[in-house]
Coordinates of C-alpha atoms and ligand atoms in Angstrom, one line a residue:
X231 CA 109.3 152.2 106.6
X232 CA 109.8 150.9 103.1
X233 CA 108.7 152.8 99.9
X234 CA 105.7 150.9 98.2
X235 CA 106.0 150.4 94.4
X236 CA 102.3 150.2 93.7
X237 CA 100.8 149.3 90.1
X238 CA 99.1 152.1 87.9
X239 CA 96.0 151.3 85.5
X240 CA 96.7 154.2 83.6
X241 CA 100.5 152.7 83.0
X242 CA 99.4 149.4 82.7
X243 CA 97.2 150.4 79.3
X244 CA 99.8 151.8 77.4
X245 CA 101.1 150.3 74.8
X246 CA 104.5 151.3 72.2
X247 CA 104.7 149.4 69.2
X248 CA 108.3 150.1 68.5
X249 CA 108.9 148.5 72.1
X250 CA 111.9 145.8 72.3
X251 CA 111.7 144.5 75.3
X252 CA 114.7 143.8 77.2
X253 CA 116.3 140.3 77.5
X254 CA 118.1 140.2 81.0
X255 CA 120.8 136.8 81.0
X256 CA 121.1 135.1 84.5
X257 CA 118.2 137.4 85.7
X258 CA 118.8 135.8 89.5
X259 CA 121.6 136.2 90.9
X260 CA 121.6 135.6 95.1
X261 CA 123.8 137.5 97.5
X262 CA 125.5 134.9 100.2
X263 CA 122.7 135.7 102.9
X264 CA 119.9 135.1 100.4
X265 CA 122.2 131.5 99.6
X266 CA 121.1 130.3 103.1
X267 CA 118.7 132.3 104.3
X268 CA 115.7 129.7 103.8
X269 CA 117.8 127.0 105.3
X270 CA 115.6 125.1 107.4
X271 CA 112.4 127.1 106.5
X272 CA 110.0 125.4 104.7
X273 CA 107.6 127.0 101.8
X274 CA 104.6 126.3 99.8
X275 CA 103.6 128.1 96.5
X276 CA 100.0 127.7 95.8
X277 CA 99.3 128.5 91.9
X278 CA 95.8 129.7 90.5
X279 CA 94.9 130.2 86.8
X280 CA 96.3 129.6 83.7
X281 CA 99.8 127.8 82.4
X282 CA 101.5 131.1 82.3
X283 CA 100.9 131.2 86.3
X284 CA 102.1 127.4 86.4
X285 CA 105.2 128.3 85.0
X286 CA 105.5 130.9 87.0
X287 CA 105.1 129.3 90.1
X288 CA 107.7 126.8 89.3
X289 CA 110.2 129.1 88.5
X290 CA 109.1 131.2 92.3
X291 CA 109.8 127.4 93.7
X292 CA 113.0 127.2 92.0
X293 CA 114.1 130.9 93.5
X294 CA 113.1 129.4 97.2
X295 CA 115.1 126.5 96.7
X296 CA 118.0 128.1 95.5
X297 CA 117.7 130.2 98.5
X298 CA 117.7 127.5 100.8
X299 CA 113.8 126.6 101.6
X300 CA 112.3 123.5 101.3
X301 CA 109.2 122.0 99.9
X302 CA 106.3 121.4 102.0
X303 CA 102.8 120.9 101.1
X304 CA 100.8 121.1 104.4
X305 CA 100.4 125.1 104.6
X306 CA 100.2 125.4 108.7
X307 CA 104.4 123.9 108.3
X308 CA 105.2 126.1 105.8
X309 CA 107.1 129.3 106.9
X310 CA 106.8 131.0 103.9
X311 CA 103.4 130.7 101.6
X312 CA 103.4 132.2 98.6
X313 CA 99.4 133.0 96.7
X314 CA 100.6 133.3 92.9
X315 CA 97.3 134.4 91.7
X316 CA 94.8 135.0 88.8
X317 CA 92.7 137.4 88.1
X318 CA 90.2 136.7 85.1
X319 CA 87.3 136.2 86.9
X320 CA 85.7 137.3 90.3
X321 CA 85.4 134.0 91.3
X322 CA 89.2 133.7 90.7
X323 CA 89.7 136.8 93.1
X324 CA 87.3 136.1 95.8
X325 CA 88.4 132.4 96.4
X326 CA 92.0 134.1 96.8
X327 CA 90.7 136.3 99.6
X328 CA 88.9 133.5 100.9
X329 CA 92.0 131.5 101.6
X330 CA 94.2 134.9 102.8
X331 CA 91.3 134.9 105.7
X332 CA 91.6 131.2 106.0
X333 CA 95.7 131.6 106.3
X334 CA 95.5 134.1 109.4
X335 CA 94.9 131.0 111.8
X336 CA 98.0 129.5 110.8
X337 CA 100.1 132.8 110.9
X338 CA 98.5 132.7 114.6
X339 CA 99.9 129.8 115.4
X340 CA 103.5 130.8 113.7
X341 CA 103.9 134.4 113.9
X342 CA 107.0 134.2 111.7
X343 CA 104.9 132.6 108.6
X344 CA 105.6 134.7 105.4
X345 CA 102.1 135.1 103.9
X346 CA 103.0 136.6 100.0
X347 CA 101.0 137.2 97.0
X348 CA 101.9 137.3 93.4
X349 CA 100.2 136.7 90.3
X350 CA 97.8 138.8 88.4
X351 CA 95.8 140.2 91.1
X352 CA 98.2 142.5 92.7
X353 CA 99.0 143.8 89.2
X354 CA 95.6 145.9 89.7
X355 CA 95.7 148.8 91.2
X356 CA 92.5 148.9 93.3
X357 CA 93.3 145.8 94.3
X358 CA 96.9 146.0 96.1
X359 CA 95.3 148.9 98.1
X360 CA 92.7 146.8 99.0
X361 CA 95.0 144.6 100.2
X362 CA 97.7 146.7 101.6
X363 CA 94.1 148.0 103.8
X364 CA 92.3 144.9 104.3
X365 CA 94.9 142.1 105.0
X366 CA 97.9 142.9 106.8
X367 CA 99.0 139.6 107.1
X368 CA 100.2 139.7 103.7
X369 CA 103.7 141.3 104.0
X370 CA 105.0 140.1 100.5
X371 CA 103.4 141.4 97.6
X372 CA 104.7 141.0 93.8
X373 CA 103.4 141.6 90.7
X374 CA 104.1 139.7 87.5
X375 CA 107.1 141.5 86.3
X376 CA 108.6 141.5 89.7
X377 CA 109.7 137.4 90.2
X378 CA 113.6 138.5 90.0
X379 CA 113.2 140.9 92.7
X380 CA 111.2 137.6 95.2
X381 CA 115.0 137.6 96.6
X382 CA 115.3 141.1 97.9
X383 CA 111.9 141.0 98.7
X384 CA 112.0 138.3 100.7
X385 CA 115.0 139.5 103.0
X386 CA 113.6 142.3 103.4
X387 CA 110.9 141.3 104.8
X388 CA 112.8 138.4 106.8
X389 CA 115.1 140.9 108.1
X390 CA 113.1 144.0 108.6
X391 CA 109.6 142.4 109.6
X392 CA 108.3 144.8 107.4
X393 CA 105.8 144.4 104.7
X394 CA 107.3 144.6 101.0
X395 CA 106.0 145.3 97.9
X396 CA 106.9 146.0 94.2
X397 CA 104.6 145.9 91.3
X398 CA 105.6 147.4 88.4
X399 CA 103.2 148.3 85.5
X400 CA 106.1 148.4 83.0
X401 CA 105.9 147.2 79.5
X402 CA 108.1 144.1 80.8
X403 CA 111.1 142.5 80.5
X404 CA 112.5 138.8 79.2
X405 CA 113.8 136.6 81.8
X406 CA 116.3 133.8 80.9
X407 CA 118.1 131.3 83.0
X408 CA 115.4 131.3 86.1
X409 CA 115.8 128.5 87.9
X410 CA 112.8 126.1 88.4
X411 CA 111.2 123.1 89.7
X412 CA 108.7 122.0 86.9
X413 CA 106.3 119.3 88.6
X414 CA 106.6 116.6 86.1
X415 CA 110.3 114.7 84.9
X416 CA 108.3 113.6 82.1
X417 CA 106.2 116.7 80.5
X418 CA 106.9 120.6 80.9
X419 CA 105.5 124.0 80.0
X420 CA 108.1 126.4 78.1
X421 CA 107.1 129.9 77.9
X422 CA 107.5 131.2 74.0
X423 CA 106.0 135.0 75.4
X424 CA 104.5 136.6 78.2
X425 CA 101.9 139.7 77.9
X426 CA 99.1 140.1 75.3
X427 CA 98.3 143.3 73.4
X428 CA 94.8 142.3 71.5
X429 CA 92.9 143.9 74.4
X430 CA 89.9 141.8 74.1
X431 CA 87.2 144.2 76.0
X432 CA 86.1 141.7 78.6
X433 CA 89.6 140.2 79.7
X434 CA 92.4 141.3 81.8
X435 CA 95.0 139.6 81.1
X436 CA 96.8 142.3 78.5
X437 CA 96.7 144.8 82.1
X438 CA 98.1 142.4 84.2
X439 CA 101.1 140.9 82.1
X440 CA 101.9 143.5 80.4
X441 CA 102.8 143.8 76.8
X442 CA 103.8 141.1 73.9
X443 CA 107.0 139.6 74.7
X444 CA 108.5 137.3 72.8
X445 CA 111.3 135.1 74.4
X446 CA 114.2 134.6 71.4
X447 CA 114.1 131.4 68.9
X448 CA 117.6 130.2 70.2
X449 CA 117.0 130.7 73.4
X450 CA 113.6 129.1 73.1
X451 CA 115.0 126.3 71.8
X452 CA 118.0 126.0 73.8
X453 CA 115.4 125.3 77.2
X454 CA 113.5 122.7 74.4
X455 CA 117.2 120.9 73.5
X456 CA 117.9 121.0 77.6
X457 CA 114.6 119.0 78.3
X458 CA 115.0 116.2 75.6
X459 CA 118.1 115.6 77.3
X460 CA 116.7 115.2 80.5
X461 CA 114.6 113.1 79.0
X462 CA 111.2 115.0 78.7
X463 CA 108.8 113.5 76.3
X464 CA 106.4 116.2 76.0
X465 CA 106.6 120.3 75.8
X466 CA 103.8 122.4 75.7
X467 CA 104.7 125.9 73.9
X468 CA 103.2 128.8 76.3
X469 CA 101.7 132.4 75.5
X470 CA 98.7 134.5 75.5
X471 CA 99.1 134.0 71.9
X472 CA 100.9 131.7 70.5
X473 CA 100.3 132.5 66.9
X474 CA 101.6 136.0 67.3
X475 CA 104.9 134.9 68.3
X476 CA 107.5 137.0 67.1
X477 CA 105.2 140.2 65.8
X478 CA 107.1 142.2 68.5
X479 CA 110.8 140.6 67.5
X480 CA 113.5 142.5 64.7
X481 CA 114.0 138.8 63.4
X482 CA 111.0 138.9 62.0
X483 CA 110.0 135.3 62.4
X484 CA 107.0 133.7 63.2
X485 CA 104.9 130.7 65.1
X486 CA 105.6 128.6 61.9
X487 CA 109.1 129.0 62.6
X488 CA 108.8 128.7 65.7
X489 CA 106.8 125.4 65.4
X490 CA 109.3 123.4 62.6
X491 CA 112.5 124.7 64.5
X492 CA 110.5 123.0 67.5
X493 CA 109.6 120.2 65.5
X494 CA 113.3 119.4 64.0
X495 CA 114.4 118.5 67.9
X496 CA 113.0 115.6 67.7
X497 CA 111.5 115.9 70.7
X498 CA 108.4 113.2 71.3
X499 CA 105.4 115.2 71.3
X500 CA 105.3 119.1 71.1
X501 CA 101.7 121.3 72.0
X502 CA 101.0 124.9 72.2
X503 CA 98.2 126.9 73.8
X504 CA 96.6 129.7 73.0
X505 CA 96.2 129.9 69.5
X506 CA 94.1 132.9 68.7
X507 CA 92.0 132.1 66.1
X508 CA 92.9 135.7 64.5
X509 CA 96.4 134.8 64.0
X510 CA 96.2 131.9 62.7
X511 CA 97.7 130.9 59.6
X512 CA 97.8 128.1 57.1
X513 CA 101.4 127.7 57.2
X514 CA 100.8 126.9 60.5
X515 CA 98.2 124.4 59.8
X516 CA 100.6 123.2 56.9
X517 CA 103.3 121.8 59.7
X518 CA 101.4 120.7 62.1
X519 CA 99.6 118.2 59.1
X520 CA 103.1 117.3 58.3
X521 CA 105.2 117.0 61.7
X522 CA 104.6 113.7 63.2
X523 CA 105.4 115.1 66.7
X524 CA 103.2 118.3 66.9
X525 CA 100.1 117.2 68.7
X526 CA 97.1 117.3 67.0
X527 CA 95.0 119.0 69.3
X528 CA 94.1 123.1 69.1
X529 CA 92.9 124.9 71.2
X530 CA 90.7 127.5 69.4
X531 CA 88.3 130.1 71.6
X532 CA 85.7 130.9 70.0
X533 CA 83.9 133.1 72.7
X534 CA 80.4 133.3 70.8
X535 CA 79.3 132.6 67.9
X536 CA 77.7 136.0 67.1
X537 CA 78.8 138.9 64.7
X538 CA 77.7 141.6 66.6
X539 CA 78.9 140.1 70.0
X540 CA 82.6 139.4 69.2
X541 CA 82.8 142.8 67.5
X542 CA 81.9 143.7 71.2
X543 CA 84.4 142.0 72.3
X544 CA 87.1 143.0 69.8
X545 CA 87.6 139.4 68.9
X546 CA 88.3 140.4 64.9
X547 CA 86.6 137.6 63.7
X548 CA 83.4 136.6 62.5
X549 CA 81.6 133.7 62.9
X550 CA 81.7 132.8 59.2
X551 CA 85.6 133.3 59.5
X552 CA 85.9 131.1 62.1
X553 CA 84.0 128.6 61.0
X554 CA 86.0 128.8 57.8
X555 CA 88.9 128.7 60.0
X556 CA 87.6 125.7 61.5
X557 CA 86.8 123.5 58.6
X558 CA 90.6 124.2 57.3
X559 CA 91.8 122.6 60.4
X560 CA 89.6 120.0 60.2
X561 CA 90.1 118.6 56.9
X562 CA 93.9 119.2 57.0
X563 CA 95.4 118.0 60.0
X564 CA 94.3 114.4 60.5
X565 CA 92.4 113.3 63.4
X566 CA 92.6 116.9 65.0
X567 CA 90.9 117.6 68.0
X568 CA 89.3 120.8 68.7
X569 CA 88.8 122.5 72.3
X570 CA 87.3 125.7 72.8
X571 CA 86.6 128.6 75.7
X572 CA 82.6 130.4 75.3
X573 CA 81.5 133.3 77.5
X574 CA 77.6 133.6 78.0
X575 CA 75.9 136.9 79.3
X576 CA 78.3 139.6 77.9
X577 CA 77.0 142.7 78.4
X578 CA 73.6 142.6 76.9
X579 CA 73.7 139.5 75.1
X580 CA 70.2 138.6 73.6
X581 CA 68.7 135.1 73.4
X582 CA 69.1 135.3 70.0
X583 CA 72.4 136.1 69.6
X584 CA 73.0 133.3 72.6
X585 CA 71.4 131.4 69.8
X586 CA 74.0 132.0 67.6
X587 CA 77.1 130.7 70.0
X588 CA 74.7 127.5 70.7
X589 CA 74.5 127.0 66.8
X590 CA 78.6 127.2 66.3
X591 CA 78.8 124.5 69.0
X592 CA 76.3 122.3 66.6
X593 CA 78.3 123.2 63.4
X594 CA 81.9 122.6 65.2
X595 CA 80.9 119.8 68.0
X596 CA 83.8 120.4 70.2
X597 CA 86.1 117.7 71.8
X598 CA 86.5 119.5 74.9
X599 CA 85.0 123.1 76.1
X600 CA 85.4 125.7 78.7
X601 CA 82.4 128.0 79.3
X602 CA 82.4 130.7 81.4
X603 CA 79.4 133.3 82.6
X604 CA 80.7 137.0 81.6
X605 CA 82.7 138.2 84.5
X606 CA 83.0 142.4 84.6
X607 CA 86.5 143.2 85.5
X608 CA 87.4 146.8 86.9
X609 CA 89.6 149.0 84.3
X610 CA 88.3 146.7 81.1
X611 CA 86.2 148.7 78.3
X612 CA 83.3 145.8 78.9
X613 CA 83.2 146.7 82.5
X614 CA 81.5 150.4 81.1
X615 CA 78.7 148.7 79.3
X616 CA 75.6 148.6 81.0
X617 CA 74.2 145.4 81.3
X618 CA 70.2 144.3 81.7
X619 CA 70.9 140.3 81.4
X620 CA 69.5 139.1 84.9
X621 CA 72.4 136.2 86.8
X622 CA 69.4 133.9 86.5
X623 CA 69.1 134.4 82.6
X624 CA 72.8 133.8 82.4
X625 CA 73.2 130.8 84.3
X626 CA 70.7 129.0 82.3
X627 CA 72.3 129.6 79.5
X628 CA 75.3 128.4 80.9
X629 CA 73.7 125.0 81.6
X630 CA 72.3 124.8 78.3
X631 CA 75.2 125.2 76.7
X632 CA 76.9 122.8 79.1
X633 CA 74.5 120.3 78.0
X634 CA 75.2 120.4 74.3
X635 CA 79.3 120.7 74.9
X636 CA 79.1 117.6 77.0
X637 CA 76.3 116.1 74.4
X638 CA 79.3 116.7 72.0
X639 CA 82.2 115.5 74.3
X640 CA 80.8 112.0 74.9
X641 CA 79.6 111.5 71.6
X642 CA 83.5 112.8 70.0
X643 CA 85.2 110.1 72.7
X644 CA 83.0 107.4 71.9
X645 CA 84.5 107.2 68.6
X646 CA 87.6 106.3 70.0
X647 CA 86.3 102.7 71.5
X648 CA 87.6 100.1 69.7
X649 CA 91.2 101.9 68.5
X650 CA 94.3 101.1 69.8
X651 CA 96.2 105.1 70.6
X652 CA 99.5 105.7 72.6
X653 CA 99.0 107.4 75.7
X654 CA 102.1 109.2 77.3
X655 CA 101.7 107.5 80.8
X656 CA 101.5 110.5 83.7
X657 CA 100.4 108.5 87.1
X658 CA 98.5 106.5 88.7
X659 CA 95.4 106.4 89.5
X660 CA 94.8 108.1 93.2
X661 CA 91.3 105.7 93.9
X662 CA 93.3 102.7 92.5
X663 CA 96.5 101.4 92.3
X664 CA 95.7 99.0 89.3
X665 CA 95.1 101.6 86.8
X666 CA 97.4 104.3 85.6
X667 CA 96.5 107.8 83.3
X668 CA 97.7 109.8 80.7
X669 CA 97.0 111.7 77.7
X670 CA 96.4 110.6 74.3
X671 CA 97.9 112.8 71.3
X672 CA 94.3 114.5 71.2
X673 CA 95.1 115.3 74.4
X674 CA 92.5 112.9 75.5
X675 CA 92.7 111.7 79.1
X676 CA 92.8 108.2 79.5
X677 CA 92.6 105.7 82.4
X678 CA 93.8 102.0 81.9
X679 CA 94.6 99.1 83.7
X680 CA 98.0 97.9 82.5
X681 CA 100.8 95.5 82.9
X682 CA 103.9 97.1 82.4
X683 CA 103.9 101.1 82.0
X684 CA 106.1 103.3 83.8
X685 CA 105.3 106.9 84.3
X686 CA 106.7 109.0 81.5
X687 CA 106.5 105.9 78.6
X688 CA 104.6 106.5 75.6
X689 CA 102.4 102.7 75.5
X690 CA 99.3 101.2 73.5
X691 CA 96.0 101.4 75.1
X692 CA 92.8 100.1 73.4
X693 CA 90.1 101.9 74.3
X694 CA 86.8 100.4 75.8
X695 CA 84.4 103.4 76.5
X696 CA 84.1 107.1 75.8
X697 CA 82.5 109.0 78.4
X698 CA 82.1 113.2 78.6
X699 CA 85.4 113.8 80.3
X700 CA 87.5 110.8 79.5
X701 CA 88.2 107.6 78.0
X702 CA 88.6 103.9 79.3
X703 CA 91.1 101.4 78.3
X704 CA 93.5 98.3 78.6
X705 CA 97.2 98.7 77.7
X706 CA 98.4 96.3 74.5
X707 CA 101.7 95.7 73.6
X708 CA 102.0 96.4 69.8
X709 CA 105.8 95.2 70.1
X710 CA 106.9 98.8 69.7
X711 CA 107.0 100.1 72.8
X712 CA 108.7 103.0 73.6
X713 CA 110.4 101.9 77.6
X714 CA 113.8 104.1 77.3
Ligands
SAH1855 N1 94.6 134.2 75.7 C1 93.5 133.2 75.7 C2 92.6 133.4 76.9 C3 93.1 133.5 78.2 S1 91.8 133.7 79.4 C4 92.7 133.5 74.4 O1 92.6 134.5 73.9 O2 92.2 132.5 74.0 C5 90.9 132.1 79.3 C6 89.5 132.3 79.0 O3 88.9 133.0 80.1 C7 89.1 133.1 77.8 O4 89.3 132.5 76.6 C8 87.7 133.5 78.1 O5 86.8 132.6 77.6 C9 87.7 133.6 79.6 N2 87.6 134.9 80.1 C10 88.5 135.9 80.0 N3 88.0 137.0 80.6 C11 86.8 136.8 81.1 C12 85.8 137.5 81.7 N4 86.0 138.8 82.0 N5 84.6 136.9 82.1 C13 84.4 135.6 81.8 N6 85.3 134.8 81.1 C14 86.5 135.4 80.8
SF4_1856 FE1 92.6 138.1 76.9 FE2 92.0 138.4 74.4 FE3 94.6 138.5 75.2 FE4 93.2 136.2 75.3 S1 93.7 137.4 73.4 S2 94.5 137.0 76.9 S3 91.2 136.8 75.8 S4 92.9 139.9 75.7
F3S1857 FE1 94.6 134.4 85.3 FE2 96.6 135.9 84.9 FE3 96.5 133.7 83.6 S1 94.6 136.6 85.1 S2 94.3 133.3 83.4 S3 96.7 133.9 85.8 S4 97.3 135.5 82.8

């Protein structure tokens, strides 16, 4: 039998700040077996989570293609099925089991199905024994530093029918020149870092990615110069934490840099996400005012709006900075749009200071929100705190802060009825072939009826109605139009 390499928690939390994490050039690089060894095999990826696991999974496509596999996305064809998976909340996690259990019926059917799992999840110790225990149907099992290895692995396993795994709890590494299949021709997600080291004290995300890596600015903007050849009209800029860009590089430059280097592409329309709103900088808010193409939308979590609470949570920031914060943004970059992500029922959490998060999203009236009930992962310094909140309790707090953030949605998109904005056309419309969607630069979604947008054009829409999640329009021509 094959030796394990199994994850450590105690690895996992250690952090060295005089790290420099290694770049490895032309990181796959396939034998002549592994060339062919997919050919005529079929594979899915199915990706949970957040745009660093979207990435992720296109590059793990790319790797199967290179290798010979094709695309297929009923799961009882597929031959091999890979789980790329996230781990932030329990939900997250159980839904992931669910469909493992759900998968055996197929793998019934076609013994030779590769069932794999990647993503977050099996960077948790507990959690690969677990599985290693529990689900022997899964005989592929990577962690997050471990995508250049899905070749061996893969053989192995093909070869030797014999499970595989290899999760490292390393610092990490930098990966250039993976291959990948990025789902859209028109807009794609370029990683800037991977890893986080703020160690918020409910998440666990800095244990399962490892620490702050920041990819290099020329070879960032060498993949941003490649897509505005091909044509790409929109990049989104990818990390834990965007704003720290860099902290961890001997350059010594930052998300500012980062951003105007970006900028001076000329690419169409350039986004980032996740700016922490410790991080954040007024040169940043300078060039973002001043750059025509980066968006003005931000993304900016907030968590709760209470002192004591987000020292809790080792946010390092208060709610008067943030609301300071805020108002910069606000008043600097024009017609900004704000979006935010708020946990209810940490540990203990009072009414009042549940208050306090419900009074931020009064003060700040967010475009968009995410809102989550506090979810206590295994190994995280929040998961130790004793907590007397009932479910109950929590949930209707969730709903009553879902009712102001939608209050707040509708009433920030009905503003927009009655302007003319350009949307950057992604599709059609899956209920009805007459109208097509995309985003506005506010990262608005819009649906329209049209009569002559192609997917990927930049066009006029003038919108009709605001509603909580969306807007309504009718494409205009403006005789500016942007068809190349
Ligand atoms: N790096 C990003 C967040 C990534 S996780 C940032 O700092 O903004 C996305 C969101 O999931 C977080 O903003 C938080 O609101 C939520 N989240 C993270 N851990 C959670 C947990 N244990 N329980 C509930 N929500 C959580
Ligand atoms: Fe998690 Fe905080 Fe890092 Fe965001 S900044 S990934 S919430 S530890
Ligand atoms: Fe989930 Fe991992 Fe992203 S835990 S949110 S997929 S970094």
């Amino acid at each position: 039998m094959n030796e394990y390499i199994l994850p450590s928690a105690k690895q996992a939390r250690f952090r060295n700040t005089a790290y420099q994490a290694p770049i490895v050039y032309d990181a796959i690089k396939l034998s002549d077996n592994q060339k062919h060894l997919g050919a005529g095999f079929k594979y899915h990826v199915a990706t949970y989570g957040c745009q660093a696991n979207v990435r992720d999974g296109e590059v793990i496509s790319g790797i199967l293609e290179n290798m010979g596999y094709t695309f297929t996305n009923e799961l009882k064809d597929a031959d091999v099925i890979i789980l790329n998976t996230c781990a932030i909340r329990e939900n997250a996690e159980k839904k992931i089991l669910g469909t493992i259990g759900y998968l055996k019926s197929f793998k019934r059917l076609n013994p030779d199905m590769i069932i794999g799992l990647c993503g977050c999840i099996p960077q948790q110790e507990q959690m690969v024994k677990m599985i290693i225990d529990k689900y022997p149907v899964v005989e592929l099992i990577f962690g997050t530093h471990n995508i250049p290895s899905l070749p061996t692995l893969l053989e192995n396993v093909v070869t030797n029918k014999e499970r595989n795994v290899e999760v490292f709890s390393t610092l990490g590494s930098i990966y250039e020149d993976l291959p990948s299949v990025r789902q859209f021709k028109h807009k794609a997600f370029v990683n800037i870092m991977d890893g986080c080291d703020k160690f918020c004290t409910y998440c666990i995300v800095p244990y399962t990615r490892g620490q702050q890596r920041s990819r290099r600015l020329e070879d960032i903007l060498k993949e941003v110069n490649f897509l505005k050849n091909e044509g790409y009209k929109e990049i989104t800029l990818l990390g834990q934490n965007v704003n720290a860009y860099g902290k961890d590089l001997a350059e010594g430059y930052t998300f500012s840099d980062l951003l105007e280097k970006v900028s001076d592409t000329g690419l169409k329309r350039i986004r980032f996400t996740t700016s922490h709103p410790w991080d954040f900088d007024d040169k940043m808010i300078d060039i973002i005012a001043k750059r025509e193409n980066l968006m003005p939308f931000i993304h900016l979590p907030l968590q709760s709006g209470n002192d004591e609470i987000l020292k809790l949570m080792g946010r390092r920031y208060t709610a008067k900075e943030y609301k300071e914060l805020f108002n910069k943004i606000k008043s600097k970059i024009k017609d900004v749009a704000i979006s935010t992500d708020i946990i209810v029922g940490f540990p203990n959490e009072t009414e009042e200071q549940f208050s306090d998060t419900l009074d931020m999203v009064e003060f700040c009236k967010y475009d968009n929100a995410y809102s989550f009930i506090f979810s206590s992962r295994e190994g995280t310094p929040a998961a130790t705190m004793k907590d007397q909140i009932s479910i109950k309790e929590k949930k209707e707090r969730l709903q009553r802060l879902n009712e102001r953030l939608g209050y707040y949605s509708k009433l920030n998109n009905k503003k927009w009825e009655g302007k003319i904005v350009e949307v950057l056309v992604d599709g059609y419309s899956k209920t009805n072939p007459k109208i097509m969607s995309g985003y506005t630069p506010q990262q608005k979604l819009v649906n329209f009826s049209y009569d002559n947008a192609e997917i990927g054009a930049i066009i006029y829409v003038e919108i009709t109605q605001g509603m909580k999640n969306s807007l309504n329009g009718k494409q205009v021509h403006l005789g500016k139009e942007d068809h190349e």
